[in-house]
Amino acid sequence: MEKKIFSGVQPTGNLHLGNYLGAIKNFVKLNNENQNECIFCVVDLHAITVAQDPKKLKDNIYETIATFIASGIDPEKSIIFSQSRVSAHSETAWILSCVARMGWLNRMTQFKDKAGKDKEKASIGLYSYPVLMAADILLYDTTHVPVGDDQKQHLELCRDIAQKFNNDFNVNGFFKIPEPLIQKNFSRIMSLRDGTKKMSKSELSDLSRINLTDDKDQIINKIKKSKTDTLLLPSSNTDLEKRPEAKNLISIYSNLMDVNLDDTINKFSGKNFSEFKEILSQVLVDKIIPISSEIKKLLKDKNYLDQILDKGQERSNKIASKKLKKIQEILGF
Ligand code: AQP
């Protein structure tokens, strides 16, 4: 079956190993499967749900596009574009926000995490972000959405919104009900400083994450300084449950090497962390440095990146504006 794939990444800087292993690596795999139609979006409208410096935002949009291409997404085969350039996203988000229910949004845990204690001061955009995400996905008749485990709840909301619209307006099947594509294992990469918190762009400590633009020395240093416990590496999966930092490093290794967790546990069982960290650093350097060098090279060629953005805008706008027109007809506009 042909899959229609849509996913997005926020241009909020510091793209990291979690974004790569949780999402972008999967994008590349899907891009390489012939029968798929893939659309990858730089979700800049999502980025402004928290304050952004306009100059940095522009640089981060280029960096995200460069990261997609450097990781292996082919811009000829897949559509790569920036969300703010296709106005159907904002228009559809408004329409869907009249379909989504407050009670549904009130359950979103990411808003609670991101808004923190002072919810009153959070932007309305941060609260309604999952509705915009639903618009992004539904405009393209998406069948599958590759995301990290942290986005699972937002995708369930998107399915609920699609279903309610189809029911409310008696247009069964108009919005396709998308399936999440979440990797079964190692779907959430955790901070290198705290194995209970996800690796994140906005975490203040740069030591908490491997950035996709880090150089060899930075990668080695971050792995050396990553938090671990004082025990030896575990001999079984059950031992890992109480050792979040060990679990995270072993998961990162397994994900990078495309091997299962048990094989990695067997391979390193009883070894000490310094030995394991050296091997992990080497694997990371081998995988990340080619991407990091390519990102830096692409960022020197803004003309090329502008061409990708222009072409992506044209291709995505064609699909999205057609769907929006049908939505408007259904609503009676
Ligand atoms: N730690 C992670 N492990 C696995 N997947 C992750 N993703 C993000 N962090 C991890 C996945 O990466 C894709 C793009 O994420 P995003 O940029 O749209 O937003 P995010 O999830 O909010 O990313 P961050 O790093 O956590 O940013 P901040 O700090 O700004 O909140 C998504 O598919 C996401 O699941």
mmCIF file of C-alpha atoms and ligand atoms in Angstrom:
data_model
loop_
_atom_site.group_PDB
_atom_site.id
_atom_site.type_symbol
_atom_site.label_atom_id
_atom_site.label_comp_id
_atom_site.label_asym_id
_atom_site.label_seq_id
_atom_site.Cartn_x
_atom_site.Cartn_y
_atom_site.Cartn_z
ATOM 1 C CA MET A 1 0.000 0.000 0.000
ATOM 2 C CA GLU A 2 1.164 3.498 -0.759
ATOM 3 C CA LYS A 3 1.764 5.435 2.430
ATOM 4 C CA LYS A 4 1.317 9.180 2.638
ATOM 5 C CA ILE A 5 3.799 10.389 5.205
ATOM 6 C CA PHE A 6 3.803 13.769 6.941
ATOM 7 C CA SER A 7 5.923 14.957 9.841
ATOM 8 C CA GLY A 8 7.439 18.161 11.138
ATOM 9 C CA VAL A 9 10.340 19.466 13.150
ATOM 10 C CA GLN A 10 10.409 22.821 14.924
ATOM 11 C CA PRO A 11 13.170 25.223 13.892
ATOM 12 C CA THR A 12 14.063 26.004 17.476
ATOM 13 C CA GLY A 13 17.810 25.392 17.179
ATOM 14 C CA ASN A 14 20.009 22.739 18.747
ATOM 15 C CA LEU A 15 18.633 19.822 16.737
ATOM 16 C CA HIS A 16 19.874 16.846 18.683
ATOM 17 C CA LEU A 17 20.355 13.103 18.786
ATOM 18 C CA GLY A 18 16.807 12.644 20.176
ATOM 19 C CA ASN A 19 15.318 14.413 17.151
ATOM 20 C CA TYR A 20 17.517 12.309 14.884
ATOM 21 C CA LEU A 21 16.957 8.866 16.430
ATOM 22 C CA GLY A 22 13.314 9.513 17.402
ATOM 23 C CA ALA A 23 12.197 11.098 14.141
ATOM 24 C CA ILE A 24 14.595 12.087 11.348
ATOM 25 C CA LYS A 25 16.263 8.664 10.985
ATOM 26 C CA ASN A 26 12.803 7.224 10.389
ATOM 27 C CA PHE A 27 12.019 10.008 7.870
ATOM 28 C CA VAL A 28 15.042 8.923 5.841
ATOM 29 C CA LYS A 29 13.965 5.287 5.874
ATOM 30 C CA LEU A 30 10.468 6.230 4.707
ATOM 31 C CA ASN A 31 11.893 8.554 2.045
ATOM 32 C CA ASN A 32 13.908 5.620 0.702
ATOM 33 C CA GLU A 33 10.940 3.265 0.389
ATOM 34 C CA ASN A 34 9.756 3.688 -3.174
ATOM 35 C CA GLN A 35 6.019 3.459 -2.692
ATOM 36 C CA ASN A 36 5.819 6.298 -0.138
ATOM 37 C CA GLU A 37 4.848 9.899 -0.740
ATOM 38 C CA CYS A 38 6.657 11.903 1.945
ATOM 39 C CA ILE A 39 6.228 15.467 3.153
ATOM 40 C CA PHE A 40 8.581 16.893 5.771
ATOM 41 C CA CYS A 41 7.791 20.274 7.211
ATOM 42 C CA VAL A 42 9.783 22.841 9.158
ATOM 43 C CA VAL A 43 7.049 23.834 11.578
ATOM 44 C CA ASP A 44 7.960 27.467 12.175
ATOM 45 C CA LEU A 45 4.400 28.406 13.214
ATOM 46 C CA HIS A 46 4.790 25.912 16.055
ATOM 47 C CA ALA A 47 8.135 27.433 17.003
ATOM 48 C CA ILE A 48 6.597 30.847 17.757
ATOM 49 C CA THR A 49 4.336 29.393 20.466
ATOM 50 C CA VAL A 50 7.259 30.400 22.678
ATOM 51 C CA ALA A 51 9.288 33.593 22.133
ATOM 52 C CA GLN A 52 11.795 33.454 19.260
ATOM 53 C CA ASP A 53 14.449 35.900 18.121
ATOM 54 C CA PRO A 54 13.484 36.598 14.440
ATOM 55 C CA LYS A 55 17.088 36.562 13.202
ATOM 56 C CA LYS A 56 17.819 33.262 14.949
ATOM 57 C CA LEU A 57 14.518 31.788 13.748
ATOM 58 C CA LYS A 58 15.514 32.438 10.159
ATOM 59 C CA ASP A 59 18.893 30.740 10.715
ATOM 60 C CA ASN A 60 17.199 27.825 12.448
ATOM 61 C CA ILE A 61 14.828 27.321 9.503
ATOM 62 C CA TYR A 62 17.847 26.993 7.207
ATOM 63 C CA GLU A 63 19.540 24.688 9.700
ATOM 64 C CA THR A 64 16.519 22.393 9.907
ATOM 65 C CA ILE A 65 16.285 22.149 6.104
ATOM 66 C CA ALA A 66 20.033 21.456 5.955
ATOM 67 C CA THR A 67 19.661 18.758 8.634
ATOM 68 C CA PHE A 68 16.911 16.997 6.683
ATOM 69 C CA ILE A 69 19.073 16.885 3.563
ATOM 70 C CA ALA A 70 22.325 16.065 5.383
ATOM 71 C CA SER A 71 20.584 13.155 7.129
ATOM 72 C CA GLY A 72 19.611 11.680 3.769
ATOM 73 C CA ILE A 73 16.178 13.034 2.768
ATOM 74 C CA ASP A 74 16.084 13.587 -0.981
ATOM 75 C CA PRO A 75 14.388 16.960 -1.701
ATOM 76 C CA GLU A 76 13.481 15.838 -5.217
ATOM 77 C CA LYS A 77 11.624 12.775 -3.998
ATOM 78 C CA SER A 78 10.131 14.157 -0.772
ATOM 79 C CA ILE A 79 8.523 17.542 -0.304
ATOM 80 C CA ILE A 80 10.475 19.689 2.160
ATOM 81 C CA PHE A 81 8.872 23.012 3.032
ATOM 82 C CA SER A 82 8.309 25.632 5.687
ATOM 83 C CA GLN A 83 4.864 25.738 7.292
ATOM 84 C CA SER A 84 4.426 29.540 7.446
ATOM 85 C CA ARG A 85 4.726 29.784 3.663
ATOM 86 C CA VAL A 86 1.551 27.745 3.118
ATOM 87 C CA SER A 87 -1.340 29.740 4.536
ATOM 88 C CA ALA A 88 -3.777 26.785 4.407
ATOM 89 C CA HIS A 89 -2.159 25.512 7.626
ATOM 90 C CA SER A 90 -3.211 28.539 9.700
ATOM 91 C CA GLU A 91 -6.644 28.743 8.084
ATOM 92 C CA THR A 92 -7.378 25.067 8.647
ATOM 93 C CA ALA A 93 -6.103 25.286 12.224
ATOM 94 C CA TRP A 94 -8.742 27.939 12.960
ATOM 95 C CA ILE A 95 -11.498 25.804 11.469
ATOM 96 C CA LEU A 96 -10.351 22.748 13.427
ATOM 97 C CA SER A 97 -10.126 24.744 16.629
ATOM 98 C CA CYS A 98 -13.893 25.164 16.272
ATOM 99 C CA VAL A 99 -14.191 21.358 16.104
ATOM 100 C CA ALA A 100 -11.744 20.376 18.882
ATOM 101 C CA ARG A 101 -13.080 20.474 22.448
ATOM 102 C CA MET A 102 -11.508 22.294 25.400
ATOM 103 C CA GLY A 103 -11.699 19.108 27.456
ATOM 104 C CA TRP A 104 -9.553 17.301 24.904
ATOM 105 C CA LEU A 105 -6.867 19.986 24.931
ATOM 106 C CA ASN A 106 -6.918 20.210 28.712
ATOM 107 C CA ARG A 107 -5.595 16.660 28.822
ATOM 108 C CA MET A 108 -2.450 17.375 26.770
ATOM 109 C CA THR A 109 0.528 16.659 28.998
ATOM 110 C CA GLN A 110 3.050 18.491 26.796
ATOM 111 C CA PHE A 111 1.251 21.791 27.435
ATOM 112 C CA LYS A 112 1.391 21.141 31.166
ATOM 113 C CA ASP A 113 5.124 20.372 30.927
ATOM 114 C CA LYS A 114 5.991 23.316 28.694
ATOM 115 C CA ALA A 115 3.773 25.900 30.396
ATOM 116 C CA GLY A 116 5.167 24.902 33.793
ATOM 117 C CA LYS A 117 3.750 26.400 36.957
ATOM 118 C CA ASP A 118 2.649 29.684 35.409
ATOM 119 C CA LYS A 119 0.026 28.510 32.922
ATOM 120 C CA GLU A 120 -1.655 31.945 32.888
ATOM 121 C CA LYS A 121 1.387 33.423 31.163
ATOM 122 C CA ALA A 122 1.674 30.745 28.458
ATOM 123 C CA SER A 123 0.616 31.801 24.964
ATOM 124 C CA ILE A 124 -2.723 30.654 23.577
ATOM 125 C CA GLY A 125 -0.707 29.194 20.697
ATOM 126 C CA LEU A 126 1.175 26.900 23.066
ATOM 127 C CA TYR A 127 -2.168 25.624 24.340
ATOM 128 C CA SER A 128 -3.751 25.131 20.927
ATOM 129 C CA TYR A 129 -0.572 23.879 19.202
ATOM 130 C CA PRO A 130 -1.949 20.317 18.787
ATOM 131 C CA VAL A 131 -4.846 21.701 16.711
ATOM 132 C CA LEU A 132 -2.386 23.299 14.292
ATOM 133 C CA MET A 133 -0.549 19.987 14.230
ATOM 134 C CA ALA A 134 -3.814 18.259 13.295
ATOM 135 C CA ALA A 135 -4.290 20.749 10.432
ATOM 136 C CA ASP A 136 -0.730 20.081 9.210
ATOM 137 C CA ILE A 137 -1.386 16.364 9.035
ATOM 138 C CA LEU A 138 -4.979 16.308 7.774
ATOM 139 C CA LEU A 139 -4.429 18.740 4.894
ATOM 140 C CA TYR A 140 -2.302 16.159 3.075
ATOM 141 C CA ASP A 141 -4.552 13.084 3.526
ATOM 142 C CA THR A 142 -1.684 11.675 5.565
ATOM 143 C CA THR A 143 -1.884 7.976 6.354
ATOM 144 C CA HIS A 144 1.197 7.713 8.579
ATOM 145 C CA VAL A 145 2.995 10.153 10.879
ATOM 146 C CA PRO A 146 6.513 9.260 12.015
ATOM 147 C CA VAL A 147 7.066 10.930 15.392
ATOM 148 C CA GLY A 148 8.873 10.396 18.655
ATOM 149 C CA ASP A 149 6.983 8.814 21.522
ATOM 150 C CA ASP A 150 6.385 12.261 23.108
ATOM 151 C CA GLN A 151 4.012 13.194 20.261
ATOM 152 C CA LYS A 152 1.737 10.163 20.614
ATOM 153 C CA GLN A 153 -0.936 12.034 22.577
ATOM 154 C CA HIS A 154 -1.084 14.868 20.023
ATOM 155 C CA LEU A 155 -1.612 12.359 17.265
ATOM 156 C CA GLU A 156 -4.492 10.753 19.140
ATOM 157 C CA LEU A 157 -6.047 14.213 19.394
ATOM 158 C CA CYS A 158 -5.589 14.683 15.645
ATOM 159 C CA ARG A 159 -7.468 11.428 15.052
ATOM 160 C CA ASP A 160 -10.296 12.562 17.350
ATOM 161 C CA ILE A 161 -10.567 15.901 15.539
ATOM 162 C CA ALA A 162 -10.662 14.215 12.118
ATOM 163 C CA GLN A 163 -13.323 11.784 13.281
ATOM 164 C CA LYS A 164 -15.472 14.523 14.818
ATOM 165 C CA PHE A 165 -15.284 16.688 11.677
ATOM 166 C CA ASN A 166 -16.260 13.715 9.493
ATOM 167 C CA ASN A 167 -19.202 12.927 11.827
ATOM 168 C CA ASP A 168 -20.359 16.509 12.408
ATOM 169 C CA PHE A 169 -20.550 17.287 8.695
ATOM 170 C CA ASN A 170 -21.575 13.821 7.595
ATOM 171 C CA VAL A 171 -18.546 13.429 5.321
ATOM 172 C CA ASN A 172 -17.389 9.965 6.240
ATOM 173 C CA GLY A 173 -13.773 9.389 5.117
ATOM 174 C CA PHE A 174 -13.161 13.039 4.148
ATOM 175 C CA PHE A 175 -10.327 13.386 6.610
ATOM 176 C CA LYS A 176 -8.155 10.288 6.620
ATOM 177 C CA ILE A 177 -7.492 8.949 10.109
ATOM 178 C CA PRO A 178 -3.670 8.907 10.374
ATOM 179 C CA GLU A 179 -1.617 6.243 12.127
ATOM 180 C CA PRO A 180 1.411 7.119 14.236
ATOM 181 C CA LEU A 181 4.700 5.489 13.251
ATOM 182 C CA ILE A 182 6.580 5.316 16.516
ATOM 183 C CA GLN A 183 9.616 3.099 16.752
ATOM 184 C CA LYS A 184 8.894 0.266 19.144
ATOM 185 C CA ASN A 185 12.201 0.409 20.943
ATOM 186 C CA PHE A 186 14.225 3.392 22.084
ATOM 187 C CA SER A 187 11.523 5.836 20.998
ATOM 188 C CA ARG A 188 12.484 8.431 23.603
ATOM 189 C CA ILE A 189 16.100 9.503 23.992
ATOM 190 C CA MET A 190 16.780 10.954 27.414
ATOM 191 C CA SER A 191 19.030 13.753 28.672
ATOM 192 C CA LEU A 192 22.680 12.809 29.183
ATOM 193 C CA ARG A 193 22.525 14.567 32.569
ATOM 194 C CA ASP A 194 19.261 13.077 33.839
ATOM 195 C CA GLY A 195 17.928 9.796 32.489
ATOM 196 C CA THR A 196 14.390 10.624 33.608
ATOM 197 C CA LYS A 197 14.080 13.772 31.411
ATOM 198 C CA LYS A 198 13.864 13.682 27.619
ATOM 199 C CA MET A 199 16.749 15.073 25.592
ATOM 200 C CA SER A 200 15.528 18.495 24.570
ATOM 201 C CA LYS A 201 16.571 21.537 22.536
ATOM 202 C CA SER A 202 15.511 23.975 25.201
ATOM 203 C CA GLU A 203 17.414 22.353 28.095
ATOM 204 C CA LEU A 204 19.913 24.972 29.301
ATOM 205 C CA SER A 205 22.835 22.599 29.726
ATOM 206 C CA ASP A 206 24.458 21.808 26.375
ATOM 207 C CA LEU A 207 26.000 18.766 28.077
ATOM 208 C CA SER A 208 22.511 17.239 28.266
ATOM 209 C CA ARG A 209 22.386 16.557 24.522
ATOM 210 C CA ILE A 210 24.441 15.636 21.468
ATOM 211 C CA ASN A 211 23.705 18.333 18.901
ATOM 212 C CA LEU A 212 23.726 17.279 15.272
ATOM 213 C CA THR A 213 26.276 20.036 14.645
ATOM 214 C CA ASP A 214 28.678 18.943 17.411
ATOM 215 C CA ASP A 215 32.258 18.158 16.440
ATOM 216 C CA LYS A 216 34.206 15.048 17.404
ATOM 217 C CA ASP A 217 35.710 16.489 20.608
ATOM 218 C CA GLN A 218 32.347 17.777 21.809
ATOM 219 C CA ILE A 219 30.744 14.362 21.278
ATOM 220 C CA ILE A 220 33.536 12.538 23.117
ATOM 221 C CA ASN A 221 33.469 15.056 25.969
ATOM 222 C CA LYS A 222 29.677 14.890 26.373
ATOM 223 C CA ILE A 223 29.639 11.096 26.501
ATOM 224 C CA LYS A 224 32.558 11.098 28.950
ATOM 225 C CA LYS A 225 30.656 13.509 31.218
ATOM 226 C CA SER A 226 27.273 11.783 30.808
ATOM 227 C CA LYS A 227 25.698 10.719 34.071
ATOM 228 C CA THR A 228 25.893 7.029 35.018
ATOM 229 C CA ASP A 229 25.687 5.025 38.223
ATOM 230 C CA THR A 230 28.602 3.311 39.940
ATOM 231 C CA LEU A 231 27.609 -0.260 38.993
ATOM 232 C CA LEU A 232 28.914 -2.308 36.084
ATOM 233 C CA LEU A 233 26.833 -2.622 32.926
ATOM 234 C CA PRO A 234 23.782 -4.813 33.543
ATOM 235 C CA SER A 235 23.313 -8.406 32.500
ATOM 236 C CA SER A 236 19.566 -8.287 31.871
ATOM 237 C CA ASN A 237 16.824 -5.982 30.696
ATOM 238 C CA THR A 238 15.081 -6.073 34.088
ATOM 239 C CA ASP A 239 18.209 -4.652 35.753
ATOM 240 C CA LEU A 240 17.889 -1.643 33.472
ATOM 241 C CA GLU A 241 14.469 -0.565 34.697
ATOM 242 C CA LYS A 242 15.919 0.997 37.848
ATOM 243 C CA ARG A 243 18.892 2.511 36.028
ATOM 244 C CA PRO A 244 17.576 5.206 33.642
ATOM 245 C CA GLU A 245 20.992 6.613 32.631
ATOM 246 C CA ALA A 246 22.425 3.180 31.835
ATOM 247 C CA LYS A 247 19.272 2.334 29.912
ATOM 248 C CA ASN A 248 19.541 5.535 27.886
ATOM 249 C CA LEU A 249 23.167 4.990 26.847
ATOM 250 C CA ILE A 250 22.526 1.358 25.953
ATOM 251 C CA SER A 251 19.434 2.414 23.976
ATOM 252 C CA ILE A 252 21.419 5.049 22.080
ATOM 253 C CA TYR A 253 24.054 2.460 21.159
ATOM 254 C CA SER A 254 21.406 -0.072 20.062
ATOM 255 C CA ASN A 255 19.510 2.476 18.007
ATOM 256 C CA LEU A 256 22.638 3.734 16.241
ATOM 257 C CA MET A 257 23.812 0.197 15.491
ATOM 258 C CA ASP A 258 20.303 -1.054 14.574
ATOM 259 C CA VAL A 259 20.578 -3.971 17.001
ATOM 260 C CA ASN A 260 18.156 -4.978 19.714
ATOM 261 C CA LEU A 261 18.621 -4.054 23.354
ATOM 262 C CA ASP A 262 19.230 -7.639 24.519
ATOM 263 C CA ASP A 263 22.117 -8.070 22.100
ATOM 264 C CA THR A 264 23.740 -4.889 23.380
ATOM 265 C CA ILE A 265 23.204 -5.956 26.998
ATOM 266 C CA ASN A 266 24.813 -9.347 26.279
ATOM 267 C CA LYS A 267 27.717 -7.714 24.494
ATOM 268 C CA PHE A 268 28.611 -5.301 27.307
ATOM 269 C CA SER A 269 27.351 -7.160 30.382
ATOM 270 C CA GLY A 270 29.750 -6.794 33.336
ATOM 271 C CA LYS A 271 31.942 -4.168 31.609
ATOM 272 C CA ASN A 272 32.574 -0.825 33.251
ATOM 273 C CA PHE A 273 31.118 2.406 31.922
ATOM 274 C CA SER A 274 34.399 4.011 30.899
ATOM 275 C CA GLU A 275 35.066 1.177 28.465
ATOM 276 C CA PHE A 276 31.485 1.279 27.106
ATOM 277 C CA LYS A 277 31.535 5.073 26.793
ATOM 278 C CA GLU A 278 34.651 4.943 24.614
ATOM 279 C CA ILE A 279 32.969 2.533 22.205
ATOM 280 C CA LEU A 280 29.722 4.526 22.231
ATOM 281 C CA SER A 281 31.613 7.768 21.490
ATOM 282 C CA GLN A 282 33.270 6.153 18.484
ATOM 283 C CA VAL A 283 29.918 4.923 17.136
ATOM 284 C CA LEU A 284 28.434 8.385 17.620
ATOM 285 C CA VAL A 285 31.364 10.070 15.915
ATOM 286 C CA ASP A 286 31.078 7.672 12.958
ATOM 287 C CA LYS A 287 27.345 8.337 12.551
ATOM 288 C CA ILE A 288 27.002 11.993 13.497
ATOM 289 C CA ILE A 289 30.147 13.630 12.095
ATOM 290 C CA PRO A 290 29.257 12.981 8.419
ATOM 291 C CA ILE A 291 25.845 14.580 9.081
ATOM 292 C CA SER A 292 27.345 17.462 11.006
ATOM 293 C CA SER A 293 29.925 18.197 8.257
ATOM 294 C CA GLU A 294 27.228 18.092 5.574
ATOM 295 C CA ILE A 295 24.978 20.473 7.571
ATOM 296 C CA LYS A 296 27.860 22.953 7.821
ATOM 297 C CA LYS A 297 28.564 22.656 4.091
ATOM 298 C CA LEU A 298 24.905 23.147 3.123
ATOM 299 C CA LEU A 299 24.553 26.165 5.391
ATOM 300 C CA LYS A 300 27.171 27.953 3.299
ATOM 301 C CA ASP A 301 24.887 27.629 0.246
ATOM 302 C CA LYS A 302 21.797 29.659 1.158
ATOM 303 C CA ASN A 303 20.788 29.946 -2.507
ATOM 304 C CA TYR A 304 20.397 26.194 -2.711
ATOM 305 C CA LEU A 305 18.405 26.100 0.537
ATOM 306 C CA ASP A 306 16.176 28.948 -0.737
ATOM 307 C CA GLN A 307 15.509 26.959 -3.898
ATOM 308 C CA ILE A 308 14.431 23.967 -1.804
ATOM 309 C CA LEU A 309 12.114 26.211 0.223
ATOM 310 C CA ASP A 310 10.583 27.788 -2.899
ATOM 311 C CA LYS A 311 10.007 24.480 -4.625
ATOM 312 C CA GLY A 312 8.644 22.872 -1.450
ATOM 313 C CA GLN A 313 6.234 25.780 -0.995
ATOM 314 C CA GLU A 314 4.915 25.400 -4.521
ATOM 315 C CA ARG A 315 4.433 21.640 -4.229
ATOM 316 C CA SER A 316 2.821 21.642 -0.773
ATOM 317 C CA ASN A 317 0.639 24.667 -1.485
ATOM 318 C CA LYS A 318 -0.881 22.908 -4.463
ATOM 319 C CA ILE A 319 -2.047 19.995 -2.299
ATOM 320 C CA ALA A 320 -3.010 21.987 0.805
ATOM 321 C CA SER A 321 -4.995 24.727 -0.937
ATOM 322 C CA LYS A 322 -7.055 22.127 -2.816
ATOM 323 C CA LYS A 323 -7.962 20.356 0.430
ATOM 324 C CA LEU A 324 -8.768 23.657 2.150
ATOM 325 C CA LYS A 325 -11.137 24.586 -0.664
ATOM 326 C CA LYS A 326 -13.036 21.334 -0.090
ATOM 327 C CA ILE A 327 -13.142 22.002 3.666
ATOM 328 C CA GLN A 328 -14.588 25.456 2.990
ATOM 329 C CA GLU A 329 -17.264 23.988 0.712
ATOM 330 C CA ILE A 330 -18.225 21.451 3.389
ATOM 331 C CA LEU A 331 -18.576 24.257 5.937
ATOM 332 C CA GLY A 332 -20.818 26.311 3.660
ATOM 333 C CA PHE A 333 -18.364 29.185 3.087
HETATM 334 N N1 AQP B 1 14.304 13.168 23.219
HETATM 335 C C1 AQP B 1 13.652 12.737 22.153
HETATM 336 N N2 AQP B 1 13.624 11.410 21.872
HETATM 337 C C2 AQP B 1 12.961 10.965 20.761
HETATM 338 N N3 AQP B 1 12.324 11.769 19.889
HETATM 339 C C3 AQP B 1 12.341 13.087 20.141
HETATM 340 N N4 AQP B 1 11.813 14.140 19.489
HETATM 341 C C4 AQP B 1 12.116 15.271 20.160
HETATM 342 N N5 AQP B 1 12.831 14.993 21.250
HETATM 343 C C5 AQP B 1 12.994 13.636 21.277
HETATM 344 C C6 AQP B 1 11.071 14.016 18.241
HETATM 345 O O1 AQP B 1 11.659 14.892 17.301
HETATM 346 C C7 AQP B 1 10.655 15.391 16.420
HETATM 347 C C8 AQP B 1 10.810 16.870 16.296
HETATM 348 O O2 AQP B 1 10.566 17.472 17.547
HETATM 349 P P1 AQP B 1 10.208 18.999 17.608
HETATM 350 O O3 AQP B 1 11.377 19.784 17.242
HETATM 351 O O4 AQP B 1 9.060 19.274 16.765
HETATM 352 O O5 AQP B 1 9.746 19.316 19.050
HETATM 353 P P2 AQP B 1 9.995 18.762 20.474
HETATM 354 O O6 AQP B 1 9.468 17.371 20.591
HETATM 355 O O7 AQP B 1 9.362 19.729 21.367
HETATM 356 O O8 AQP B 1 11.569 18.763 20.599
HETATM 357 P P3 AQP B 1 12.413 19.186 21.832
HETATM 358 O O9 AQP B 1 13.823 18.886 21.525
HETATM 359 O O10 AQP B 1 11.883 18.618 23.075
HETATM 360 O O11 AQP B 1 12.279 20.739 21.828
HETATM 361 P P4 AQP B 1 11.903 21.699 23.003
HETATM 362 O O12 AQP B 1 13.016 21.641 23.965
HETATM 363 O O13 AQP B 1 11.803 23.017 22.309
HETATM 364 O O14 AQP B 1 10.605 21.218 23.568
HETATM 365 C C9 AQP B 1 9.302 14.954 16.996
HETATM 366 O O15 AQP B 1 8.797 13.872 16.243
HETATM 367 C C10 AQP B 1 9.634 14.519 18.391
HETATM 368 O O16 AQP B 1 8.779 13.472 18.798
#
